[in-house]
mmCIF file with all atom_site columns, C-alpha atoms in Angstrom:
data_model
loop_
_atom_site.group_PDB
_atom_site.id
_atom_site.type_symbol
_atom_site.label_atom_id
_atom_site.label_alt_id
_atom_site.label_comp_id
_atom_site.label_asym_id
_atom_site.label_entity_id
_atom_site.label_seq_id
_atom_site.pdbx_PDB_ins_code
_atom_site.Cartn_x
_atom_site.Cartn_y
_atom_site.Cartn_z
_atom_site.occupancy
_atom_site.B_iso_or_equiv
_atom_site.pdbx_formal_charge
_atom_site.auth_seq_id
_atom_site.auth_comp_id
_atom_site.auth_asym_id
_atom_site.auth_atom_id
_atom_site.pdbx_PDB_model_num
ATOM 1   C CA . UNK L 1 1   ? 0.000   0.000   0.000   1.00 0.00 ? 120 UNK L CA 1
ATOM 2   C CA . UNK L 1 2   ? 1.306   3.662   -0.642  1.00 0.00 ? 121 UNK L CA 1
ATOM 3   C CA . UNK L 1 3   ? 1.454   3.804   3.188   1.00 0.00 ? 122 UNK L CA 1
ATOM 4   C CA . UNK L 1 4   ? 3.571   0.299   3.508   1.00 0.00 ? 123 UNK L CA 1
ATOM 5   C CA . UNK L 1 5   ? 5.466   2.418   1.084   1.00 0.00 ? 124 UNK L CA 1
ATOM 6   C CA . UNK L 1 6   ? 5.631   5.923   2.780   1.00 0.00 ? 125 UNK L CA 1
ATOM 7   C CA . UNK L 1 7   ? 6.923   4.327   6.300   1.00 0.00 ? 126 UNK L CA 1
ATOM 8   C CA . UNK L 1 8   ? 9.296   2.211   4.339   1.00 0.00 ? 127 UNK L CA 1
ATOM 9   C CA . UNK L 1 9   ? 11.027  4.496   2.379   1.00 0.00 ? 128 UNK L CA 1
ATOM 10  C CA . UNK L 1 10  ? 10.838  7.509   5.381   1.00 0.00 ? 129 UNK L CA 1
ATOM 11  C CA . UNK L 1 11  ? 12.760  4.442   7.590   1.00 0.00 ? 130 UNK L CA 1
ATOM 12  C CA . UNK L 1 12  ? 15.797  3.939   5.281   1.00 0.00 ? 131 UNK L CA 1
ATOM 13  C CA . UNK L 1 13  ? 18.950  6.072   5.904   1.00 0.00 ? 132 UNK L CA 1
ATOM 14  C CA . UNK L 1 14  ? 21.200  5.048   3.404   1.00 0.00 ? 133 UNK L CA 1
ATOM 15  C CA . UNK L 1 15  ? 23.376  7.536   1.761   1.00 0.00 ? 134 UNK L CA 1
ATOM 16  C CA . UNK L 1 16  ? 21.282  6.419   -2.229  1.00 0.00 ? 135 UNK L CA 1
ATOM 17  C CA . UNK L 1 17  ? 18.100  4.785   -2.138  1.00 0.00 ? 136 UNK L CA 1
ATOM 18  C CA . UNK L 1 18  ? 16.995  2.848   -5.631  1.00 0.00 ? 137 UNK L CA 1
ATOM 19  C CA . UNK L 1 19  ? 13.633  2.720   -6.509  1.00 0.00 ? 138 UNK L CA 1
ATOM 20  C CA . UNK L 1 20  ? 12.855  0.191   -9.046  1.00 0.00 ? 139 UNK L CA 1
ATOM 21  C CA . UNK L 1 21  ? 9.401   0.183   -11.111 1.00 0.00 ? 140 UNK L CA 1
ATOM 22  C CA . UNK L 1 22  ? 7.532   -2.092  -13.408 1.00 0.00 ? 141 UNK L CA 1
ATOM 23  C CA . UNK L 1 23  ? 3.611   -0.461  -13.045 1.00 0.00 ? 142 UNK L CA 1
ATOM 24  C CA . UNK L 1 24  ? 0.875   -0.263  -14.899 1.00 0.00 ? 143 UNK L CA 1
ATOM 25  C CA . UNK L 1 25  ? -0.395  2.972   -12.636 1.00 0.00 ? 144 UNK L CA 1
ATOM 26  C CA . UNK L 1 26  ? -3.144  2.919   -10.099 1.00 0.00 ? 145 UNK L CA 1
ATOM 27  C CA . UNK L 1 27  ? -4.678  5.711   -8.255  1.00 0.00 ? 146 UNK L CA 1
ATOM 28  C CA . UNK L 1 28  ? -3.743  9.235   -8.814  1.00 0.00 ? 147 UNK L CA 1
ATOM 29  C CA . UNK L 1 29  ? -3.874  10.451  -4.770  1.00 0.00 ? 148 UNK L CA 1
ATOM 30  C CA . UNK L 1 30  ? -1.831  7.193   -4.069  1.00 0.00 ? 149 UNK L CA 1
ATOM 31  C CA . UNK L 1 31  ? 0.693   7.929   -6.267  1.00 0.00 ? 150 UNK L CA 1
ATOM 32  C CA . UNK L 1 32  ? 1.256   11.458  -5.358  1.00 0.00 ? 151 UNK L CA 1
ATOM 33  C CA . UNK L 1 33  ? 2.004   10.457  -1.410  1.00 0.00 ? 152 UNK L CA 1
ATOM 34  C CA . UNK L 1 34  ? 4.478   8.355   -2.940  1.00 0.00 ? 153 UNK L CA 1
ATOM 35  C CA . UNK L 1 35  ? 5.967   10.375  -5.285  1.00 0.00 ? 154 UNK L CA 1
ATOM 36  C CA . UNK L 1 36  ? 6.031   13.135  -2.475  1.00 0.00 ? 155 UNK L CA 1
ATOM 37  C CA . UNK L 1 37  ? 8.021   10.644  -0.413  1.00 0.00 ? 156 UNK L CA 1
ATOM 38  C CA . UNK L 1 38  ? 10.678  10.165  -2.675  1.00 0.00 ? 157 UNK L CA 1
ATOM 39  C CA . UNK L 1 39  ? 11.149  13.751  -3.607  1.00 0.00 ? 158 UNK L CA 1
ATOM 40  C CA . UNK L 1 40  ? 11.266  14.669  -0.211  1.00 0.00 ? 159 UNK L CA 1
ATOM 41  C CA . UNK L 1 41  ? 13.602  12.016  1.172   1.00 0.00 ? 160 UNK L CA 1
ATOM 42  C CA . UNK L 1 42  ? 16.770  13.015  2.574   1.00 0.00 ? 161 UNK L CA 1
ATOM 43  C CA . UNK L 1 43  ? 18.994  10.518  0.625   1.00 0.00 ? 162 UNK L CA 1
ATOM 44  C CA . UNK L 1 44  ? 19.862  10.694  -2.901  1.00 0.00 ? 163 UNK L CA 1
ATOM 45  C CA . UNK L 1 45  ? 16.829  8.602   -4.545  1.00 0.00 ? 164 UNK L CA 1
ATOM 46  C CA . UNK L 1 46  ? 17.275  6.932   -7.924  1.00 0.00 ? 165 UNK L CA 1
ATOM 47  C CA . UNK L 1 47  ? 14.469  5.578   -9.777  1.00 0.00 ? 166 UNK L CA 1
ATOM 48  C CA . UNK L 1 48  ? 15.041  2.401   -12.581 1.00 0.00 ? 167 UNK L CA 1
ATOM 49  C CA . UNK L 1 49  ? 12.394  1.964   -14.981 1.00 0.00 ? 168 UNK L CA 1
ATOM 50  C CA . UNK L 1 50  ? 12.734  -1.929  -15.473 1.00 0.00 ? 169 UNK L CA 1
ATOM 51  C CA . UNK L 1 51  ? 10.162  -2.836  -17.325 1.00 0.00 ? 170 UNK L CA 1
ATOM 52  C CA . UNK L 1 52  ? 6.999   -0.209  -17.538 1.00 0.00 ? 171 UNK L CA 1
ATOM 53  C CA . UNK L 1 53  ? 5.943   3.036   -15.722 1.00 0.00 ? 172 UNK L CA 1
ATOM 54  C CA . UNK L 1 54  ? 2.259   4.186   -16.486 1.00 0.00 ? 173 UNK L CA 1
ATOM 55  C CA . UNK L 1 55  ? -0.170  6.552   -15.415 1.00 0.00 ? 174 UNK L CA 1
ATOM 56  C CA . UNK L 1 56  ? 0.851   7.804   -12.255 1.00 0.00 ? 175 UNK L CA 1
ATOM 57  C CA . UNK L 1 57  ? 3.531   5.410   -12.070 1.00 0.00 ? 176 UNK L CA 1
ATOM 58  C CA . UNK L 1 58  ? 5.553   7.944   -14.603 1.00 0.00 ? 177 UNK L CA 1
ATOM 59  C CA . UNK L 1 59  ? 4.624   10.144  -11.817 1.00 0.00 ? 178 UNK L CA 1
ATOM 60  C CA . UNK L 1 60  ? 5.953   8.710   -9.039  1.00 0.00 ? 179 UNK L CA 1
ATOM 61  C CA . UNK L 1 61  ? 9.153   7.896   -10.856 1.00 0.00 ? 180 UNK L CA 1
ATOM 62  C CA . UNK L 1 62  ? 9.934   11.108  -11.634 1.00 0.00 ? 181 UNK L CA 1
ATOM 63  C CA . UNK L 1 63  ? 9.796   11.901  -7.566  1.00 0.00 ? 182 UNK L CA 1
ATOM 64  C CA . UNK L 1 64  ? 13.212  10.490  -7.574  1.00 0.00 ? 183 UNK L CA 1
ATOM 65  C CA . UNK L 1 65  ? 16.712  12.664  -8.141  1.00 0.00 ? 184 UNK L CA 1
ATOM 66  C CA . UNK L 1 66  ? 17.711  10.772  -11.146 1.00 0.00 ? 185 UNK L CA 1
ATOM 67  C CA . UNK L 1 67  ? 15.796  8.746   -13.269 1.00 0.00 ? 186 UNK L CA 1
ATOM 68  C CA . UNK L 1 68  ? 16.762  5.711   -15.074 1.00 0.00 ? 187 UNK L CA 1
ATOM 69  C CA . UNK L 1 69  ? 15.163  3.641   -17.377 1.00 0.00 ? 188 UNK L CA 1
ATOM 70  C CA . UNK L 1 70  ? 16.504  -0.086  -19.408 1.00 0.00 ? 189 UNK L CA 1
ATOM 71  C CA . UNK L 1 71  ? 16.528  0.470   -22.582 1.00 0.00 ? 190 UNK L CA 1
ATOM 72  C CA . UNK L 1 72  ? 14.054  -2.489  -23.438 1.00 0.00 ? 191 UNK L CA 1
ATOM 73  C CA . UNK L 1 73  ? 11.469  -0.631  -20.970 1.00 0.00 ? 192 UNK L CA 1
ATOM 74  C CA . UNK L 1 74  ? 8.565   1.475   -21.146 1.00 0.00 ? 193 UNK L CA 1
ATOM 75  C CA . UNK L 1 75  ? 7.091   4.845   -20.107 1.00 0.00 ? 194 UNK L CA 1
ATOM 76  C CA . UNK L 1 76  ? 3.021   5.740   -21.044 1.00 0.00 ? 195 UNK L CA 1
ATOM 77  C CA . UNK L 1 77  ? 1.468   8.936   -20.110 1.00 0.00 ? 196 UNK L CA 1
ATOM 78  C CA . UNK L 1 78  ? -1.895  10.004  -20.762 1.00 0.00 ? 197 UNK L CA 1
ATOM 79  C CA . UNK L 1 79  ? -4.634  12.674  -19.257 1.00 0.00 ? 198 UNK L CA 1
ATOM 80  C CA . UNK L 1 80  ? -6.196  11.175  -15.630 1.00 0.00 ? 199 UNK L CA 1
ATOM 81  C CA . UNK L 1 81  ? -9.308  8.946   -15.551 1.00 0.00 ? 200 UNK L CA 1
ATOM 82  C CA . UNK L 1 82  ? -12.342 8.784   -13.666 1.00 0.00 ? 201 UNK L CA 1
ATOM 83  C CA . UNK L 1 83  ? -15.165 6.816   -12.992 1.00 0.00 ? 202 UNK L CA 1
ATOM 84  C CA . UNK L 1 84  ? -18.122 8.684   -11.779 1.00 0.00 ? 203 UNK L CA 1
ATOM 85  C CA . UNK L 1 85  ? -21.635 7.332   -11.104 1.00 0.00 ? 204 UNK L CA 1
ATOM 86  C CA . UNK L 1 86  ? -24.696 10.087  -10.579 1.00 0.00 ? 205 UNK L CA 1
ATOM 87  C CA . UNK L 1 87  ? -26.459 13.397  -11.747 1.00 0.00 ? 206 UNK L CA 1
ATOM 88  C CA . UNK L 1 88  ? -25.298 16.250  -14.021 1.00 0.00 ? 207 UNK L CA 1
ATOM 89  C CA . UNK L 1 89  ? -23.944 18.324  -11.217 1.00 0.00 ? 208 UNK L CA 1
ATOM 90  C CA . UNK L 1 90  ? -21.739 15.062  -10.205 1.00 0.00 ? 209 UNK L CA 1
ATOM 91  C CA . UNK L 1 91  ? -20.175 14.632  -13.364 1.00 0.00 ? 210 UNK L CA 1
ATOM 92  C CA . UNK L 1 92  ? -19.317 18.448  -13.530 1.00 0.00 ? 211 UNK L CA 1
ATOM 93  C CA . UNK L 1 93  ? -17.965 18.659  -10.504 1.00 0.00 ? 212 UNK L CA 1
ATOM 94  C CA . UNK L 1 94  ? -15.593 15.254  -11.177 1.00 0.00 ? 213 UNK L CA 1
ATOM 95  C CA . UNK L 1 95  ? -14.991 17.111  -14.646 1.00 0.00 ? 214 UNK L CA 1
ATOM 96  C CA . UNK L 1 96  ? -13.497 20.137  -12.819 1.00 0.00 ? 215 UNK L CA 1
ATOM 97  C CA . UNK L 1 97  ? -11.417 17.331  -10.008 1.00 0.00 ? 216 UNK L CA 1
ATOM 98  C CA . UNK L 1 98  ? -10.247 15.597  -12.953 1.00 0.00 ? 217 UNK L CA 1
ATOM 99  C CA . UNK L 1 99  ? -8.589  18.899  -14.617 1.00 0.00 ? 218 UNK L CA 1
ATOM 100 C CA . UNK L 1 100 ? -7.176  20.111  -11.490 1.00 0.00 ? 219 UNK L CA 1
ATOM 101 C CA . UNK L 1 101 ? -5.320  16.359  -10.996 1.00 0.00 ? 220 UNK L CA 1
ATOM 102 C CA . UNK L 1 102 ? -4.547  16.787  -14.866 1.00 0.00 ? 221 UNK L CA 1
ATOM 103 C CA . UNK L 1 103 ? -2.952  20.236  -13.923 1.00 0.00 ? 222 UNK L CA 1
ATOM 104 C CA . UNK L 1 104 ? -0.708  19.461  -11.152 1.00 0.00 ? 223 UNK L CA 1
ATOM 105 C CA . UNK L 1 105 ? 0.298   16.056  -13.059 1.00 0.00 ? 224 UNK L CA 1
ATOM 106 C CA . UNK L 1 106 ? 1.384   18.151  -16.078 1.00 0.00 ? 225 UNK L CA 1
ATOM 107 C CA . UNK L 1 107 ? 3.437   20.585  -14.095 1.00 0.00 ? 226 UNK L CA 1
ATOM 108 C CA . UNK L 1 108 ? 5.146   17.671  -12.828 1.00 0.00 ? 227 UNK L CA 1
ATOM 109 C CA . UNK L 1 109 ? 6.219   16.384  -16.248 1.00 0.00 ? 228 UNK L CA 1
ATOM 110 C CA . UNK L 1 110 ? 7.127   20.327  -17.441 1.00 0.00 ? 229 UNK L CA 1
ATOM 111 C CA . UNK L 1 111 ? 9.485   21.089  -14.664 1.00 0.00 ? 230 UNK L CA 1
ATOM 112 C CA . UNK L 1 112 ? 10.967  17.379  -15.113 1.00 0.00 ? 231 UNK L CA 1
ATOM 113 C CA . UNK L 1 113 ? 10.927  18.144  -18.923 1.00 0.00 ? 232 UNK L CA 1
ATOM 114 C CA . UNK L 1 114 ? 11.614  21.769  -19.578 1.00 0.00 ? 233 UNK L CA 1
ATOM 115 C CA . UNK L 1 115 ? 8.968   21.124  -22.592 1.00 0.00 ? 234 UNK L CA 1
ATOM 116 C CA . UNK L 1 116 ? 6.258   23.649  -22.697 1.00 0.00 ? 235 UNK L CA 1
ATOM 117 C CA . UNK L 1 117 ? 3.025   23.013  -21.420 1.00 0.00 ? 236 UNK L CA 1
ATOM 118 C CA . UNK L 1 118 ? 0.877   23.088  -24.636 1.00 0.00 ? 237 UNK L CA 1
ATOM 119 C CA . UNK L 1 119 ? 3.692   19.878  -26.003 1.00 0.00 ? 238 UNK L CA 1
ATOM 120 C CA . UNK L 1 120 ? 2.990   17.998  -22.282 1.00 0.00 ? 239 UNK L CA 1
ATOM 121 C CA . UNK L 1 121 ? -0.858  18.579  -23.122 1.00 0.00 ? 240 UNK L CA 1
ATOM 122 C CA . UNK L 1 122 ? -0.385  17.302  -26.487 1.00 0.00 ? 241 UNK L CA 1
ATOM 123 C CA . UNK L 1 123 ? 1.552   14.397  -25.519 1.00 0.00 ? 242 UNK L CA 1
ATOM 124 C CA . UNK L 1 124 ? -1.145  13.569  -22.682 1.00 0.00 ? 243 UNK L CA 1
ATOM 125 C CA . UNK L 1 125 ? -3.935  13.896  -24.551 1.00 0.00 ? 244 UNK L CA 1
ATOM 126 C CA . UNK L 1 126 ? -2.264  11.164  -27.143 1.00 0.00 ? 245 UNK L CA 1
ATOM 127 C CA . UNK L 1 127 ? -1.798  8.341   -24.393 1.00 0.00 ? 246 UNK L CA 1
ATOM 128 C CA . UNK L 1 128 ? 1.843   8.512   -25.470 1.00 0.00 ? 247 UNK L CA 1
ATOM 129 C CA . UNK L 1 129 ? 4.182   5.332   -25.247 1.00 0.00 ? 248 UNK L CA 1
ATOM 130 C CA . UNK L 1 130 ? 7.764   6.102   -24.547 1.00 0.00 ? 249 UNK L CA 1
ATOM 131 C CA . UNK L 1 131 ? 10.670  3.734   -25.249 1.00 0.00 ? 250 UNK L CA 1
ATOM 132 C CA . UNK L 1 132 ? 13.634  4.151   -23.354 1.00 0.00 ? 251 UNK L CA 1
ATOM 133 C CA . UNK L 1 133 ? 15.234  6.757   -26.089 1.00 0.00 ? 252 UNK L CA 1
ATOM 134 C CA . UNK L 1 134 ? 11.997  9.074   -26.916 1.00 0.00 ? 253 UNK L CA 1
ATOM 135 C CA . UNK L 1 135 ? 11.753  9.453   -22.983 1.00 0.00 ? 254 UNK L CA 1
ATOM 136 C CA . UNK L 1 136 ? 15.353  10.192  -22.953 1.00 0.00 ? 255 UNK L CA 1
ATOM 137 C CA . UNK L 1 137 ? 14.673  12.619  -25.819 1.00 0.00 ? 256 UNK L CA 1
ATOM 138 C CA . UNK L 1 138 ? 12.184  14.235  -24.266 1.00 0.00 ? 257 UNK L CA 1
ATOM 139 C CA . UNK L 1 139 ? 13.847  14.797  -21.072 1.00 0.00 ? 258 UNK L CA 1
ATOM 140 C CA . UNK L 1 140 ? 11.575  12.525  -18.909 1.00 0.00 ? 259 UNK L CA 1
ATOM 141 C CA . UNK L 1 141 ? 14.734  9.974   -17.805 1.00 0.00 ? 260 UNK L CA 1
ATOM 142 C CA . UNK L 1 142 ? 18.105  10.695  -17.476 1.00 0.00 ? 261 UNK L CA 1
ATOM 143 C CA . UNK L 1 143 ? 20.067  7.927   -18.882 1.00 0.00 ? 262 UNK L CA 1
ATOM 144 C CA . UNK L 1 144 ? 18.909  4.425   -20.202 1.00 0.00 ? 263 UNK L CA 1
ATOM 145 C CA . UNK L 1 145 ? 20.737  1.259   -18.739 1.00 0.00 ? 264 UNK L CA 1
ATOM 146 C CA . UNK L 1 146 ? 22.063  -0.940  -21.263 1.00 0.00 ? 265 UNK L CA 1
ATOM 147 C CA . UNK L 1 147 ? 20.608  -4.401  -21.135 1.00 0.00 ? 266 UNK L CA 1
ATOM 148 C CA . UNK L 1 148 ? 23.648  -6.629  -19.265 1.00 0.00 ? 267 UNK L CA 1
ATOM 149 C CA . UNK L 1 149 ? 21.830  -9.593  -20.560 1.00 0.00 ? 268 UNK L CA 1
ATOM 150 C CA . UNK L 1 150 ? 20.141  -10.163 -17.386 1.00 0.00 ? 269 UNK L CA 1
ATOM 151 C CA . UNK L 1 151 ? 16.505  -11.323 -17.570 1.00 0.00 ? 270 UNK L CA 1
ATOM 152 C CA . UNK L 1 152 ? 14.510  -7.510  -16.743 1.00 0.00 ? 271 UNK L CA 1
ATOM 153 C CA . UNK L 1 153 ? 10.959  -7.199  -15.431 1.00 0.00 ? 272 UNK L CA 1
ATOM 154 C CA . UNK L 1 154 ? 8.797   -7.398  -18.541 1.00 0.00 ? 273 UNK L CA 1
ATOM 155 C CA . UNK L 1 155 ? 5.654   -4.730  -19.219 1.00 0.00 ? 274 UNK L CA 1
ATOM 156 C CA . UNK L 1 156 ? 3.529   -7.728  -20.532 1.00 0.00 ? 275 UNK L CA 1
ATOM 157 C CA . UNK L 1 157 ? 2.377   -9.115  -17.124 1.00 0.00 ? 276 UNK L CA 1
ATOM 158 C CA . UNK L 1 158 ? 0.332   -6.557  -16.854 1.00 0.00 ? 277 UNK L CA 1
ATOM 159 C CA . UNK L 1 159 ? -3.106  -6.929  -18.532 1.00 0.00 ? 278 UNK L CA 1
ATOM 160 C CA . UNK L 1 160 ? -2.963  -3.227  -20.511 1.00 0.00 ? 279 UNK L CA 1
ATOM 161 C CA . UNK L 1 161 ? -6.710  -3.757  -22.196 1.00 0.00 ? 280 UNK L CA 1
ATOM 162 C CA . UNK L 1 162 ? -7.773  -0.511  -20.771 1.00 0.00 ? 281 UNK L CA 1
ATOM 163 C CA . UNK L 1 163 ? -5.651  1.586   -22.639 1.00 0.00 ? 282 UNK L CA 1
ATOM 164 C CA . UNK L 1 164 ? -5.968  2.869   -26.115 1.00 0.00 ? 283 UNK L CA 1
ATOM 165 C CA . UNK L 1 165 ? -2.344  3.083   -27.644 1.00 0.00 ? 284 UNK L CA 1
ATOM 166 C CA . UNK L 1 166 ? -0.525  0.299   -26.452 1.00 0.00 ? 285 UNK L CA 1
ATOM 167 C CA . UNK L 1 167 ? 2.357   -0.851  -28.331 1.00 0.00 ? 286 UNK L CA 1
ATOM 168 C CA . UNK L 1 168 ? 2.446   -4.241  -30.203 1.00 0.00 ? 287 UNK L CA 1
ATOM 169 C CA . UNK L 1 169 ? 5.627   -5.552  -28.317 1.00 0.00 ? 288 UNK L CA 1
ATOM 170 C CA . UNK L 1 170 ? 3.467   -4.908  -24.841 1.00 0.00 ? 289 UNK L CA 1
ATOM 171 C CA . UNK L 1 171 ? 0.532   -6.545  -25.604 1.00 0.00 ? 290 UNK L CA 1
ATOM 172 C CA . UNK L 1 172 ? 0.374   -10.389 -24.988 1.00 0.00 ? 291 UNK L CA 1
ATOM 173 C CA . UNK L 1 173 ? -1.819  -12.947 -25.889 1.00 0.00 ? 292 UNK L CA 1
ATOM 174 C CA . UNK L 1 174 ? -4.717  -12.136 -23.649 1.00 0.00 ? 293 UNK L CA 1
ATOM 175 C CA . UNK L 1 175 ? -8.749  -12.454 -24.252 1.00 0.00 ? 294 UNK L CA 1
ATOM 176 C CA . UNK L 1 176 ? -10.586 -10.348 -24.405 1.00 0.00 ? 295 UNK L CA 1
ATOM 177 C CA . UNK L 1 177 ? -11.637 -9.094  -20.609 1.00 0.00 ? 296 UNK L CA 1
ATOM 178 C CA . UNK L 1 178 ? -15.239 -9.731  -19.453 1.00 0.00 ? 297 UNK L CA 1
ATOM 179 C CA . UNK L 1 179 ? -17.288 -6.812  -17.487 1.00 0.00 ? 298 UNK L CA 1
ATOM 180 C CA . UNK L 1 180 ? -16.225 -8.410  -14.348 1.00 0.00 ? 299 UNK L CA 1
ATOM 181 C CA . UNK L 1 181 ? -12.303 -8.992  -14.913 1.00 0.00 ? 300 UNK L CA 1
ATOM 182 C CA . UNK L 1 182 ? -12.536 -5.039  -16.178 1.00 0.00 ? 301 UNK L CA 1
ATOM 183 C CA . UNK L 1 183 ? -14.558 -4.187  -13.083 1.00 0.00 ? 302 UNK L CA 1
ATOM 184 C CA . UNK L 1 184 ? -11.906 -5.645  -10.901 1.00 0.00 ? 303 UNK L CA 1
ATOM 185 C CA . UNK L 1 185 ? -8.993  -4.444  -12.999 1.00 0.00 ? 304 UNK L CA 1
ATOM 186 C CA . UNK L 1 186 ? -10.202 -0.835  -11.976 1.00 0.00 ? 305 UNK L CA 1
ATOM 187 C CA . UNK L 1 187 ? -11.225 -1.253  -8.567  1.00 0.00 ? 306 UNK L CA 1
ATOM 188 C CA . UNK L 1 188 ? -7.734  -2.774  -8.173  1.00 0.00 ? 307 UNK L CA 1
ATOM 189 C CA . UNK L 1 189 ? -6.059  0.144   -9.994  1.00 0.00 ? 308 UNK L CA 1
ATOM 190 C CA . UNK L 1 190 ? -7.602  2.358   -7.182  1.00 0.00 ? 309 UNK L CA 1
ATOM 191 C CA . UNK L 1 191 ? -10.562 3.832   -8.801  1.00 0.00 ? 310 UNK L CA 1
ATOM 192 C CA . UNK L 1 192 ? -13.471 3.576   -6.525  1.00 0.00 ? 311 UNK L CA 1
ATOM 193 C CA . UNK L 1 193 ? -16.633 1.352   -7.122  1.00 0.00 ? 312 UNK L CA 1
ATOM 194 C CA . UNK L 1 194 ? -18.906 4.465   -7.700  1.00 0.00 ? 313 UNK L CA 1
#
């Protein structure tokens, strides 16, 4: 839990602490107590992208001082979801929630970036899927770990149905999901079951 996390992290002391990710995302509130930890930890923090960073997982990675990602790895961002269940005034007011997360998420990636907002917004908009080199390019890692041959965390154990522009190396040979398997997918990716 993002609180297992939190108390983890805030009880190391050592002089670098390496973070390593392979995550699909999960819930934007989690995510930003975690990637508030890591910024604000006292030790040097280095985050390895081994196999994928989503969502708010690009997030949370870029909490870290330096940010590292194998070259054979992964990094999606896109704008924030919701799920929302109830009148007109509920879905406007989620509407406006959902912009506000969108806008402190995108300053994130600008002052990690040094790209201009309206690129960020363009990028976000496009669910865009980052290998290793574009997110170099793009300023959102800082160096890219050459493969030593070792076996690395692989992106396809996640099921990544839900998302629109997946690329063909990440997606596996899954079925299709049923309303149920979906239903759990996104309760257990932290939205709520409203």
């Amino acid at each position: 839990t993002p609180e297992d996390f939190v108390k983890e992290l805030n009880n190391l002391s050592a002089d670098t602490v390496h973070i390593r990710f392979n995550s699909p995302g999960g819930s934007v509130f989690d995510g930003t107590a975690m990637f508030n930890a890591i910024k604000q930890h006292k030790s040097k923090t280095v985050a390895h992208v081994d196999g994928l960073a989503a969502s708010i997982a690009s997030v949370i990675a870029l909490g870290a001082d330096e940010v590292v990602m194998a070259e054979n790895a992964f990094m999606m961002i896109h704008e924030p979801w919701s799920m929302v269940m109830g009148n007109s005034d509920d879905m406007r007011e989620e509407a406006d929630l959902l912009d506000k997360v969108g806008g402190t998420i995108m300053n994130t990636y600008v002052k990690k970036t040094s790209m201009k907002e309206s690129e960020i917004k363009d990028l976000v908009r496009s669910e865009t899927w980052m290998t290793a080199e574009e997110a170099l390019e793009m300023g959102f890692v800082d160096s890219i770990e050459e493969d030593t041959g070792d076996e690395k965390a692989k992106a396809t154990l996640f099921d990544l149905n839900v998302f629109s522009n997946v690329p063909d190396q990440l997606i596996g040979e899954r079925e299709t999901l049923t309303a149920r398997e979906l239903e759990t997918l996104l309760k257990n990716s932290g939205f709520s079951n409203k």
